[in-house]
Structures are given as structure tokens and as C-alpha cells.
PDB file of C-alpha atoms in Angstrom:
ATOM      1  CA  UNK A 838     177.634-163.498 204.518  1.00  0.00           C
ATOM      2  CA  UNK A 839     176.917-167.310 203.360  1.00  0.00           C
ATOM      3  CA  UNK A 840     177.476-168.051 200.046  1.00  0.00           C
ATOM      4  CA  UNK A 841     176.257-171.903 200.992  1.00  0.00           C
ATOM      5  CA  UNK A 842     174.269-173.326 197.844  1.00  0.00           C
ATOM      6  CA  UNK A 843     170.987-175.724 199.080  1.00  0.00           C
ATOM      7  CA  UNK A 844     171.969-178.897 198.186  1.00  0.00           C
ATOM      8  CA  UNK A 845     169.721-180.944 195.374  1.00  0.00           C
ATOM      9  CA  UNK A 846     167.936-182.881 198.716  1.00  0.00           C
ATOM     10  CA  UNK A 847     166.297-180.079 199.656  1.00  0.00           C
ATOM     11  CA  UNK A 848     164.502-178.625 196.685  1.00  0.00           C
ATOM     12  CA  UNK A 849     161.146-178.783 196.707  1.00  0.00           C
ATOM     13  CA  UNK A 850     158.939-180.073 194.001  1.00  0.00           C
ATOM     14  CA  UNK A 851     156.705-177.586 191.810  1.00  0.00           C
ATOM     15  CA  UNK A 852     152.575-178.810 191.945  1.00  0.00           C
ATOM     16  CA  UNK A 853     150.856-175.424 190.702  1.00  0.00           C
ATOM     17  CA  UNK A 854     147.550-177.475 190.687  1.00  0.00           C
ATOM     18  CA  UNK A 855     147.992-178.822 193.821  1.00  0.00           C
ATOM     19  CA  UNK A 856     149.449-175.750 195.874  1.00  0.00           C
ATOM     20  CA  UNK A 857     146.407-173.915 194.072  1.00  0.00           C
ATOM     21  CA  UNK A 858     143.616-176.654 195.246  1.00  0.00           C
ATOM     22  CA  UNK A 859     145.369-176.410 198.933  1.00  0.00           C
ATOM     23  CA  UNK A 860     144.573-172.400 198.935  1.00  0.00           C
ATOM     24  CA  UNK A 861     141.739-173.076 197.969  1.00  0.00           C
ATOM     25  CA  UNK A 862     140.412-175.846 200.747  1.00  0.00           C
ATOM     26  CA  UNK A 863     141.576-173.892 202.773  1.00  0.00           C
ATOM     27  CA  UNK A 864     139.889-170.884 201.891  1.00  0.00           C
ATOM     28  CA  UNK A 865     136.376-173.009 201.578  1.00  0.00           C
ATOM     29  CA  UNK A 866     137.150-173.469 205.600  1.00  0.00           C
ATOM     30  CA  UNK A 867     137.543-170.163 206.248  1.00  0.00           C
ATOM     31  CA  UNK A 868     134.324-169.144 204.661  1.00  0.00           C
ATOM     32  CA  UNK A 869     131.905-171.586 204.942  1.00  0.00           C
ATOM     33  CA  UNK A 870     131.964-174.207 208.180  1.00  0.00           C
ATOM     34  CA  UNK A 871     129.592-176.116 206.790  1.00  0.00           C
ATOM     35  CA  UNK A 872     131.814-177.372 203.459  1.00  0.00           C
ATOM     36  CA  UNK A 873     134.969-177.440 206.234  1.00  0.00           C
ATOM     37  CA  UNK A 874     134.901-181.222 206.524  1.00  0.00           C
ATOM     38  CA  UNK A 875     134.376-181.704 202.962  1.00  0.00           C
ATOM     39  CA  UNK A 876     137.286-179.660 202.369  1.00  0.00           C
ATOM     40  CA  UNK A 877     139.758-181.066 204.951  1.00  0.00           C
ATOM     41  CA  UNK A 878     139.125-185.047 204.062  1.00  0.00           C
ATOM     42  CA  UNK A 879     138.974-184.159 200.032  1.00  0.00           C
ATOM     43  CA  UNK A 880     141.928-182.245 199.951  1.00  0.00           C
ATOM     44  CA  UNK A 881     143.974-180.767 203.238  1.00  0.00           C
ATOM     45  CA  UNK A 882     144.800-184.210 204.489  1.00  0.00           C
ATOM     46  CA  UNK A 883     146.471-185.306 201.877  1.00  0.00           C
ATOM     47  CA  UNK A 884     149.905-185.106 200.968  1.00  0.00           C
ATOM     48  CA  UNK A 885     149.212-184.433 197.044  1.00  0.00           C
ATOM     49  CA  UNK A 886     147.156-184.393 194.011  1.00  0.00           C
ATOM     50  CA  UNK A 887     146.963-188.348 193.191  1.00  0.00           C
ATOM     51  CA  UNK A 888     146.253-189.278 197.251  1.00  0.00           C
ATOM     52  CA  UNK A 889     143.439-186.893 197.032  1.00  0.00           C
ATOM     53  CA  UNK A 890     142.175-187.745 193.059  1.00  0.00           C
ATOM     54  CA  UNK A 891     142.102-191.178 194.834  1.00  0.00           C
ATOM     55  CA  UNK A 892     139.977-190.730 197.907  1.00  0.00           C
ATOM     56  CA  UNK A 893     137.951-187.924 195.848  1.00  0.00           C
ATOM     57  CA  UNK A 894     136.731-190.460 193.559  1.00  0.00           C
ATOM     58  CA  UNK A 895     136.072-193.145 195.589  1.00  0.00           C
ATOM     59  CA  UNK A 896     134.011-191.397 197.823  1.00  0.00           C
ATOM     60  CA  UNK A 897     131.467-190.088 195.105  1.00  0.00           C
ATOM     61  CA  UNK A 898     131.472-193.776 193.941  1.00  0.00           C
ATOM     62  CA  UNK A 899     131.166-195.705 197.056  1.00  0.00           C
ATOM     63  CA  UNK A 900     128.351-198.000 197.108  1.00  0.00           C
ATOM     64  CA  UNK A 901     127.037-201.111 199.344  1.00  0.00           C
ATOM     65  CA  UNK A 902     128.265-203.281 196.616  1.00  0.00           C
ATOM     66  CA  UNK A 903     131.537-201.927 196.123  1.00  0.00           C
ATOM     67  CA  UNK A 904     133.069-199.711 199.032  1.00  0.00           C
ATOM     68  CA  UNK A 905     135.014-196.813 198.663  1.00  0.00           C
ATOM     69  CA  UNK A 906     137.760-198.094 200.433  1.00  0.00           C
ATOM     70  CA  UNK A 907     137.898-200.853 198.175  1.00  0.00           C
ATOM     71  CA  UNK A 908     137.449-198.498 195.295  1.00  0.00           C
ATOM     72  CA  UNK A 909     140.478-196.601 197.034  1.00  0.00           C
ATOM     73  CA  UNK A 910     142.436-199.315 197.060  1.00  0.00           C
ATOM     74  CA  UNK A 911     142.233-200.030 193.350  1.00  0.00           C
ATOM     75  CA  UNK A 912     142.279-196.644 192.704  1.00  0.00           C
ATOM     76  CA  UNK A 913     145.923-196.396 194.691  1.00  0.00           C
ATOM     77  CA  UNK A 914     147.419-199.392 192.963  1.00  0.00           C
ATOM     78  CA  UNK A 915     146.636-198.028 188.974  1.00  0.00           C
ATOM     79  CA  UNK A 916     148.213-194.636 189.942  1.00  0.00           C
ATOM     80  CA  UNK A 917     151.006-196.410 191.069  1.00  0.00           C
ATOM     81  CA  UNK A 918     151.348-198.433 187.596  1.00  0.00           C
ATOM     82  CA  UNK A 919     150.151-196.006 185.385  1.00  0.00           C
ATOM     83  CA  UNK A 920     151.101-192.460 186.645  1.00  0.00           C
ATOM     84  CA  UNK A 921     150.010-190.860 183.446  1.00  0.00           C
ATOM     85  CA  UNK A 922     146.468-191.036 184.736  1.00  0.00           C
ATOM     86  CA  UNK A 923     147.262-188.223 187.368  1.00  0.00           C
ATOM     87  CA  UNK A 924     149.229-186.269 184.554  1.00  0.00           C
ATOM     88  CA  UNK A 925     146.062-186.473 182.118  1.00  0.00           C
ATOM     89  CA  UNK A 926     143.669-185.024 185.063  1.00  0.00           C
ATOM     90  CA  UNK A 927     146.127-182.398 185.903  1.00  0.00           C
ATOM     91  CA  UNK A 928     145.417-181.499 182.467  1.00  0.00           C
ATOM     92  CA  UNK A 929     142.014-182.029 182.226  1.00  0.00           C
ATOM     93  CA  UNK A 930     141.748-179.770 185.639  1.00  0.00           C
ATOM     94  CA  UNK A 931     143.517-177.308 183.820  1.00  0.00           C
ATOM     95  CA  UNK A 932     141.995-177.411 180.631  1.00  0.00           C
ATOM     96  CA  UNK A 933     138.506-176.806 182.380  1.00  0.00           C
ATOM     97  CA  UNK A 934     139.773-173.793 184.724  1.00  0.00           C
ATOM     98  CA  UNK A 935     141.296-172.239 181.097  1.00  0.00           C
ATOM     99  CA  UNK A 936     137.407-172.994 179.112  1.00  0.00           C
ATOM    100  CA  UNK A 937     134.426-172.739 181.525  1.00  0.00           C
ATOM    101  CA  UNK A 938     133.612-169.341 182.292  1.00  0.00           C
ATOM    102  CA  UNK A 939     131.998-170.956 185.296  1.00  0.00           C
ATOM    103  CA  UNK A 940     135.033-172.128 186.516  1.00  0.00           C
ATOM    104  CA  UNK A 941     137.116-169.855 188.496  1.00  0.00           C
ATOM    105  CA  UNK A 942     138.721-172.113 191.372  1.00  0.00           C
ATOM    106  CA  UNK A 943     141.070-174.906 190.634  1.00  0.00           C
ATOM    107  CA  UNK A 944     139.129-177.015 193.281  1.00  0.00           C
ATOM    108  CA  UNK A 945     135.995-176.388 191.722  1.00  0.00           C
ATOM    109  CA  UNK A 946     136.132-179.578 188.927  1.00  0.00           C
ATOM    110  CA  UNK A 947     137.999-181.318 191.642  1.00  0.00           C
ATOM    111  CA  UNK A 948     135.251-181.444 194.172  1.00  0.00           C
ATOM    112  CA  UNK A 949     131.717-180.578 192.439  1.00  0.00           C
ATOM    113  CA  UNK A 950     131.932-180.979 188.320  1.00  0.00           C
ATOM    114  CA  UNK A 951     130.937-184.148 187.526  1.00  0.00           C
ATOM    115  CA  UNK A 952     132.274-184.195 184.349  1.00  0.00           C
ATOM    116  CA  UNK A 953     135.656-183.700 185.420  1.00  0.00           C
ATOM    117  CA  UNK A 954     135.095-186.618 187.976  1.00  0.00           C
ATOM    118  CA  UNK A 955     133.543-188.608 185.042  1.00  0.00           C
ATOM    119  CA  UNK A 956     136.592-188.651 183.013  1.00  0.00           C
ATOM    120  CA  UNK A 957     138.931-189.267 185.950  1.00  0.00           C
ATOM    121  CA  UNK A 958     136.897-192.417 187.091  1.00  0.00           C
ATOM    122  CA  UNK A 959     136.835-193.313 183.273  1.00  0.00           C
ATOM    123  CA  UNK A 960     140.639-193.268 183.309  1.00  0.00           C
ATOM    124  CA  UNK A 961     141.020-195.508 186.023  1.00  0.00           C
ATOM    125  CA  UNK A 962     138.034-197.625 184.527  1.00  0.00           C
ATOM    126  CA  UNK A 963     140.598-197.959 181.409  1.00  0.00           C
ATOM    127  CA  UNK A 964     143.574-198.605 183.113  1.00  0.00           C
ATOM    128  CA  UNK A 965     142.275-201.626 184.883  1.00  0.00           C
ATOM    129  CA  UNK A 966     140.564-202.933 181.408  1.00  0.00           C
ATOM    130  CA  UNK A 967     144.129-202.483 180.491  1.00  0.00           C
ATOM    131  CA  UNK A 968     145.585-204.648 183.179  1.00  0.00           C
ATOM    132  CA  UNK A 969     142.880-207.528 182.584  1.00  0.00           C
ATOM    133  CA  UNK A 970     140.450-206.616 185.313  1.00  0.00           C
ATOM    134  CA  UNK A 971     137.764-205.911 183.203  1.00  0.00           C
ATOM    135  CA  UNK A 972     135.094-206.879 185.675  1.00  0.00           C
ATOM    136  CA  UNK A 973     135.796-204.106 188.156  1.00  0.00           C
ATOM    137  CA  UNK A 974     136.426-201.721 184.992  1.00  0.00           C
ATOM    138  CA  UNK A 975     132.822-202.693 183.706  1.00  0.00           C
ATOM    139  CA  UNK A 976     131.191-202.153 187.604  1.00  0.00           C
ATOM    140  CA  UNK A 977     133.196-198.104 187.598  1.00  0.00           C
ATOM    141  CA  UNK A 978     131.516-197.752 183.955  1.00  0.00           C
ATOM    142  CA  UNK A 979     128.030-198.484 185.609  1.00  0.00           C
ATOM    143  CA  UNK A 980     128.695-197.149 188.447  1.00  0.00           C
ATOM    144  CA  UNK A 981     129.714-193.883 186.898  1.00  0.00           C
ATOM    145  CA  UNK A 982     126.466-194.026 184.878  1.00  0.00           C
ATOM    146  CA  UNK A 983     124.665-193.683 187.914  1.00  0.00           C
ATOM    147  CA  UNK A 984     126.491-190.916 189.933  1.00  0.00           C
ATOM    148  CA  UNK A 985     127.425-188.430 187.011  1.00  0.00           C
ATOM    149  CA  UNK A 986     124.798-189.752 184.478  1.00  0.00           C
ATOM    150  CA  UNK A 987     128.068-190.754 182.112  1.00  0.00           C
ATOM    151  CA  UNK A 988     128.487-193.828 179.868  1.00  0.00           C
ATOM    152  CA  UNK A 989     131.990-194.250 178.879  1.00  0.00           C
ATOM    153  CA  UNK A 990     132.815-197.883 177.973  1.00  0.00           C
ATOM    154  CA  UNK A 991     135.811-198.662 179.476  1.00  0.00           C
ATOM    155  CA  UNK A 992     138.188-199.579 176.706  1.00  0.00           C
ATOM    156  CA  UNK A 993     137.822-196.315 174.565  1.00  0.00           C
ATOM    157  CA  UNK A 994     140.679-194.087 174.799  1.00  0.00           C
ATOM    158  CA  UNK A 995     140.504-190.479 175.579  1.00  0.00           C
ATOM    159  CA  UNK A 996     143.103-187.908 175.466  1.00  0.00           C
ATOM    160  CA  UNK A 997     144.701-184.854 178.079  1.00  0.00           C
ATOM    161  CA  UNK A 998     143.497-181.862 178.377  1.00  0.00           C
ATOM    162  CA  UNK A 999     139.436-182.332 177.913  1.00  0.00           C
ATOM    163  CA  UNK A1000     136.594-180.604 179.056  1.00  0.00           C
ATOM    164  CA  UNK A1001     133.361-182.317 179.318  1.00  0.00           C
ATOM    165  CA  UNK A1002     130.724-179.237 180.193  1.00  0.00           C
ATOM    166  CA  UNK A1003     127.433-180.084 182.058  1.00  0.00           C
ATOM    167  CA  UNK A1004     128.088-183.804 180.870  1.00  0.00           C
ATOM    168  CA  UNK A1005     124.678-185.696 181.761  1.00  0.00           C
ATOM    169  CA  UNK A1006     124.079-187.581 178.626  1.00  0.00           C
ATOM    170  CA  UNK A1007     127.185-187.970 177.251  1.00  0.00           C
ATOM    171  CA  UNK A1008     127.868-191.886 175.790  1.00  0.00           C
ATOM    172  CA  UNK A1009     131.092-193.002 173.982  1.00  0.00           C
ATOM    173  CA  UNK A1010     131.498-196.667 172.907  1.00  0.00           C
ATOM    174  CA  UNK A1011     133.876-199.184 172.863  1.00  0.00           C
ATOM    175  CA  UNK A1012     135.799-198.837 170.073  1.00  0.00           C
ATOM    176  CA  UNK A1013     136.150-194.729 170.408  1.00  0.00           C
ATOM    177  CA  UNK A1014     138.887-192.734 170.269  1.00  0.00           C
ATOM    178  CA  UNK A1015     138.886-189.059 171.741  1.00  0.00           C
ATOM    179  CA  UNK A1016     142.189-186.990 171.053  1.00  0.00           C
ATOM    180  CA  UNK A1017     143.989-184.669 173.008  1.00  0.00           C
ATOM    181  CA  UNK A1018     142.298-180.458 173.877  1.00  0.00           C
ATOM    182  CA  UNK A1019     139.095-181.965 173.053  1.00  0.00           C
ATOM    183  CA  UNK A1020     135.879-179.572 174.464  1.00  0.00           C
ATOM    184  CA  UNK A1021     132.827-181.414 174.557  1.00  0.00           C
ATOM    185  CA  UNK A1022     129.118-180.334 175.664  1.00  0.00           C
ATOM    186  CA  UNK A1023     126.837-182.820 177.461  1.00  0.00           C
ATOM    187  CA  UNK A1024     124.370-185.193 175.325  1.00  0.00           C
ATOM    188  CA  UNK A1025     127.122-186.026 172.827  1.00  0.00           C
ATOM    189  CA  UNK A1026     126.931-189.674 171.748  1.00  0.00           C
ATOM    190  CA  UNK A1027     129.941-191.203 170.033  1.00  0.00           C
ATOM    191  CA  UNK A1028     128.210-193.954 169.046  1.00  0.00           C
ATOM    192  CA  UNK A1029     128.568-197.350 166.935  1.00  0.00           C
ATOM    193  CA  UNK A1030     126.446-198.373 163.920  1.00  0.00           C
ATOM    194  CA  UNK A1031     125.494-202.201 163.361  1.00  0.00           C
ATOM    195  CA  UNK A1032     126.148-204.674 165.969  1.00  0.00           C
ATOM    196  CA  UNK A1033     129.089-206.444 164.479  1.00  0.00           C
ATOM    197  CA  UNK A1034     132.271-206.937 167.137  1.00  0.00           C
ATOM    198  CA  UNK A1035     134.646-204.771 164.652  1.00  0.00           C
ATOM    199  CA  UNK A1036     135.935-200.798 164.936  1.00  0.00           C
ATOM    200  CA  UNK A1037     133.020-199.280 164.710  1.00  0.00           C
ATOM    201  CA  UNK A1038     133.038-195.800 166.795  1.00  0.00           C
ATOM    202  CA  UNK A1039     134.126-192.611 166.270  1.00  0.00           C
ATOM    203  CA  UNK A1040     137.563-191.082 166.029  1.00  0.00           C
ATOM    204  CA  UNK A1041     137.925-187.626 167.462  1.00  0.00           C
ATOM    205  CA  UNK A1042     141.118-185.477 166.406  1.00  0.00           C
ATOM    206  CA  UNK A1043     143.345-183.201 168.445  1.00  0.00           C
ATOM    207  CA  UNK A1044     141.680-179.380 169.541  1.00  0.00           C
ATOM    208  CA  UNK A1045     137.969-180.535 168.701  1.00  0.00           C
ATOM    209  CA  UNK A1046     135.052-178.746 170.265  1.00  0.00           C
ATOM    210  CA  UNK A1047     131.873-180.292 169.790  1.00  0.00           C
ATOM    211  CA  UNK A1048     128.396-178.845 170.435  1.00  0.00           C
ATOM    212  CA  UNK A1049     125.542-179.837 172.871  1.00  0.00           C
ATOM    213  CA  UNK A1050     123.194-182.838 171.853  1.00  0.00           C
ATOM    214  CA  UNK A1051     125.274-183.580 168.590  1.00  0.00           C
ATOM    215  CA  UNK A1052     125.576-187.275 167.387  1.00  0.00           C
ATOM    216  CA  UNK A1053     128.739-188.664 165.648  1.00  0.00           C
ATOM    217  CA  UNK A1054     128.022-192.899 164.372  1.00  0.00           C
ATOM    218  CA  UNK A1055     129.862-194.873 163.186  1.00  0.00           C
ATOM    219  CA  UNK A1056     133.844-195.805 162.082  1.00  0.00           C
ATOM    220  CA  UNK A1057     134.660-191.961 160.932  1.00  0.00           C
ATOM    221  CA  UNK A1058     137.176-189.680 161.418  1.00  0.00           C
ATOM    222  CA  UNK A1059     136.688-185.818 162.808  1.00  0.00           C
ATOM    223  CA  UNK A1060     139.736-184.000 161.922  1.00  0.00           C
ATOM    224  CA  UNK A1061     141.923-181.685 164.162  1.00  0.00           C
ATOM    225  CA  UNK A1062     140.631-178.661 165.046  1.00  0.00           C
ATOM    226  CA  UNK A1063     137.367-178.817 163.572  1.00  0.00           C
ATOM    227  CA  UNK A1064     133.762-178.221 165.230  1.00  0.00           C
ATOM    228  CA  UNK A1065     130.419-179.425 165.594  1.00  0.00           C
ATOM    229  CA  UNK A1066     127.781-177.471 165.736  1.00  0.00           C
ATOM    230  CA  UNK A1067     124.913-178.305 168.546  1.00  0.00           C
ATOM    231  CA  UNK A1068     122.008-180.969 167.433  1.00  0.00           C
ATOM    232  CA  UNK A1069     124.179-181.862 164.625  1.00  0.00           C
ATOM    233  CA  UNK A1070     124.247-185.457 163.431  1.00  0.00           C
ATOM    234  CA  UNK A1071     127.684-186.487 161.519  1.00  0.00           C
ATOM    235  CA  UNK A1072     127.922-189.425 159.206  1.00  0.00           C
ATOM    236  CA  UNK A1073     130.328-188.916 157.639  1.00  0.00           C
ATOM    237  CA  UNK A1074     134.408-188.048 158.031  1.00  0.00           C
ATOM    238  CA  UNK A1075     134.783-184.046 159.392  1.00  0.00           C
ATOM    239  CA  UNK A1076     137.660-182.599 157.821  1.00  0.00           C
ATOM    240  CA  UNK A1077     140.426-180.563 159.751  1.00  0.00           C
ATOM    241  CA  UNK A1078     139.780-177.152 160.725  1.00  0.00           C
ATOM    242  CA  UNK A1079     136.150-177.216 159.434  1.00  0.00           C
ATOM    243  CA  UNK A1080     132.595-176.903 160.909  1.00  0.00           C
ATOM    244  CA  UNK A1081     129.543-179.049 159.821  1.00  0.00           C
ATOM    245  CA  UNK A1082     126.289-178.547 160.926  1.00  0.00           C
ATOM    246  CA  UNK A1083     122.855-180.173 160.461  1.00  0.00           C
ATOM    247  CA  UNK A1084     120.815-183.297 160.061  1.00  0.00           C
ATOM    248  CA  UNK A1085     122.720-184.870 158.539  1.00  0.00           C
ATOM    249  CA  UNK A1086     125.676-182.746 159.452  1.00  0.00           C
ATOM    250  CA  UNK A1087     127.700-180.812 156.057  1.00  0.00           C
ATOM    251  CA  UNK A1088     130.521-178.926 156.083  1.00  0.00           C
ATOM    252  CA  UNK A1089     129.451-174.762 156.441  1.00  0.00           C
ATOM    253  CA  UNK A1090     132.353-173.514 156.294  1.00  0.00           C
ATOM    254  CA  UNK A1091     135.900-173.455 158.255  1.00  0.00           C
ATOM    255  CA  UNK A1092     136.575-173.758 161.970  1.00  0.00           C
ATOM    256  CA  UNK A1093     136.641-170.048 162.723  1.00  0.00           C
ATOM    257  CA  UNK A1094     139.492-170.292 164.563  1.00  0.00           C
ATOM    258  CA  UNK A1095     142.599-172.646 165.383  1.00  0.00           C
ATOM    259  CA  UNK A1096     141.718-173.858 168.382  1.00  0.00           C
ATOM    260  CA  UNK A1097     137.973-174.244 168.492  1.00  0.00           C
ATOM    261  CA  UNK A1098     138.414-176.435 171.681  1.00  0.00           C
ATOM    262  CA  UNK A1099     140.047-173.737 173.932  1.00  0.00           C
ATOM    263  CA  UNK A1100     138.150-170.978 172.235  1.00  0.00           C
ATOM    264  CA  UNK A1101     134.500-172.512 173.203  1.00  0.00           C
ATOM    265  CA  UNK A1102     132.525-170.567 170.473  1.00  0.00           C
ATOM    266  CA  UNK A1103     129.555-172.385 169.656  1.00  0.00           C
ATOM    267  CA  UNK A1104     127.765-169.906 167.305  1.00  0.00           C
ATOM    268  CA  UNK A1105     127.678-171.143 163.947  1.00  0.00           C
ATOM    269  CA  UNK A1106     126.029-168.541 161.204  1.00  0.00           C
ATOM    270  CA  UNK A1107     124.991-170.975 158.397  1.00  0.00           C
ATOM    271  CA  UNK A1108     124.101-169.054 155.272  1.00  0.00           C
ATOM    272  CA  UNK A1109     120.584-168.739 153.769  1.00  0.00           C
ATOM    273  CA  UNK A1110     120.002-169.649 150.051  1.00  0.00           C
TER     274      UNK A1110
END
């Protein structure tokens, strides 16, 4: 019997997102013909996650004004300098399989959640504002605006692991800042107050879930692991591990839990005087 060891060359890198996604393509083309070419050129002919984040993308955004292969091409070079971006959607994949109960399919965000595509084209959209190309950053904003009804400006910075649910209507400005295990529910608005060219948007804390059609303005701070309830309009600085509710939003009492984020509860009992 061979007691040979494999040498280091010929171990095989771990992707459990990726090998999960390639099951899955390849169970779409087993089941339904008609979603077989979708499957094969978004996912089974490529050679990993970022190749196929890439083309993915690009496709949903191509446009007469901007091709995808263009698109691609930019796409290809910002994973190349910035390799966090593909760490941050692995995470965001993740985070969405873990907290949508309509999720059950790693491929699902991947190829039909737009908010999950939102975020991802927002990433690259901040990467090149990053590198100076703010011009082709501004176009993916707009662009993205269109396809997934999403208005992220491009220099606000957004954390891993975030779930944006249903998405159409959600608007963050410039000056944002979105931490990491964020939840969020479509027609949120992290918008700016005045029209002065200072820090002027919101600043969302670590494990935050916030609520359908609420409205956070202005320079304040929502702390860690708090929530906000649905409607609710804040003005104000959130403390940690707290939920407000209302118009204006006021605190009602604590989070309900540590992680509101992963735990998605969006019932909030306010009492009666």
C-alpha cells in the first residue's frame, strides 16, 4: 500500500459558493431547457465566481451606449485591483441565502434578485470612483437606476454581508456609510438634508435591519444592532441595540434581539398610552 502524500501543487481550492452555484446551473439545465442557455453562459462556462459576477453583471447592464463587453472589460480590470469586491458579494450571496425565506438556491440572487445585482454593480461603481474614473462610475449609478430601479451614488461605502430585499426604491447618497450584516427592505432612503457639499448622509452601524419605506436624513448615526421599524422617519442618532419607530421615529424600546439583521423580524408592538 502507498503511503505517498499529494504534494501542495495539487490541492484544490475550497469555493462553497461557487461549487454550490455550479450544482445548481446545472440542475436549472436539467429541468428546464428553456433557462439552459441562461444557465450555461451565466455560470457553467466559467471557470469561477468573479469571471461569472463579471459577465453576470454586464449583461443585465448592457446598453447601446455602453456595451456589455465594454462593461466586462471594466468590470475584469477592478476585480483584478480590488479583489475584495468578489469577497464582499460572496458575502452578500450568502448573507441573502441565510435571510430571505424566498431564497433557497445559491444561484438564485446570482441570476434573478436584483438587489443582490444592485449592490454588486454598486461595488464596482465605487471601486472605479475610487480609481478616478468617476465618469463611468456615475453612467453604472444611472444605469443601475434603470435596470434594478436602485440609486446608489457611487462614492458611499457599503459593507459585507447585506441584504437588500425587493429593493425598487431604495436611494443612498453620497456621503453614506452602510456597515457590515446590514438587512435592508426596499424604499429606504438614506438621504441628505440641505444642499451644502459637506457630510451630510447617514451612517449605518454593524447588524442593522431596517424596515420597508423608512427614511433616515441627514449626518446621524444608527447604532449597531439596532432596528427600524417600516414607514419610520429618523432624525435623529438611533442608539445601539434599540428600535425606533414613527413619524418622527423614537426609541420603543430595545432591539429584540442581537442580531436584528440576520433575524429579519419586522414586527414592532409599540405600547398604547
Amino acid at each position: 500500500m502507498s503511503n505517498s502524500v499529494k504534494k501542495p501543487g495539487n490541492l484544490k481550492s475550497v469555493d462553497p459558493i461557487w461549487d454550490a452555484m455550479m450544482i445548481d446551473a446545472e440542475r436549472i439545465c436539467a429541468a428546464e431547457p428553456f433557462m439552459t442557455q441562461l444557465a450555461i453562459s451565466s455560470v457553467l462556462n466559467h471557470d469561477g465566481f468573479e469571471s461569472a459576477l463579471a459577465h453576470r453583471l454586464a449583461a443585465r447592464l448592457d446598453h447601446a451606449d455602453v456595451p456589455s463587453d465594454l462593461i466586462r472589460q471594466a468590470f475584469d480590470e477592478m476585480l483584478r485591483a480590488t479583489p475584495e469586491i468578489a469577497a464582499s458579494a460572496r458575502a452578500d450571496l450568502a448573507a441573502t441565502l441565510e435571510r430571505d425565506p424566498a431564497c433557497h438556491r445559491a444561484i438564485e440572487p446570482f441570476l434573478f434578485f436584483k438587489g443582490y445585482q444592485a449592490i454588486q454593480t454598486h461595488r464596482f461603481a465605487h471601486a472605479l470612483w475610487r480609481a478616478g474614473r468617476r465618469d463611468f462610475a456615475y453612467y453604472l449609478q444611472s444605469r443601475s437606476s434603470q435596470v434594478f430601479q436602485v440609486d446608489i451614488h457611487p462614492a458611499a461605502r457599503i459593507g459585507k454581508g447585506i441584504m437588500l430585499d425587493h429593493a425598487t426604491g431604495f436611494v443612498v447618497g453620497e456621503t453614506a456609510m452602510i456597515g457590515d450584516h446590514v438587512s435592508i427592505l426596499h424604499s429606504v432612503t438614506l438621504g441628505g438634508t440641505g444642499k451644502a457639499d459637506e457630510d451630510r448622509h447617514p451612517k449605518i452601524g454593524n447588524g442593522v435591519l431596517i424596515g420597508a419605506g423608512a427614511k433616515i436624513l441627514g449626518n446621524i448615526r444608527v447604532g449597531d444592532c439596532s432596528r427600524i421599524a417600516a414607514g419610520s422617519v429618523v432624525l435623529k442618532e438611533v442608539p445601539a441595540r434599540t428600535t425606533v419607530a414613527g413619524v418622527p421615529a423614537k426609541v420603543v424600546g430595545e432591539a429584540g434581539c442581537n442580531q436584528p439583521a440576520t433575524v429579519m423580524d419586522q414586527i414592532v408592538m409599540v405600547a398604547r398610552d
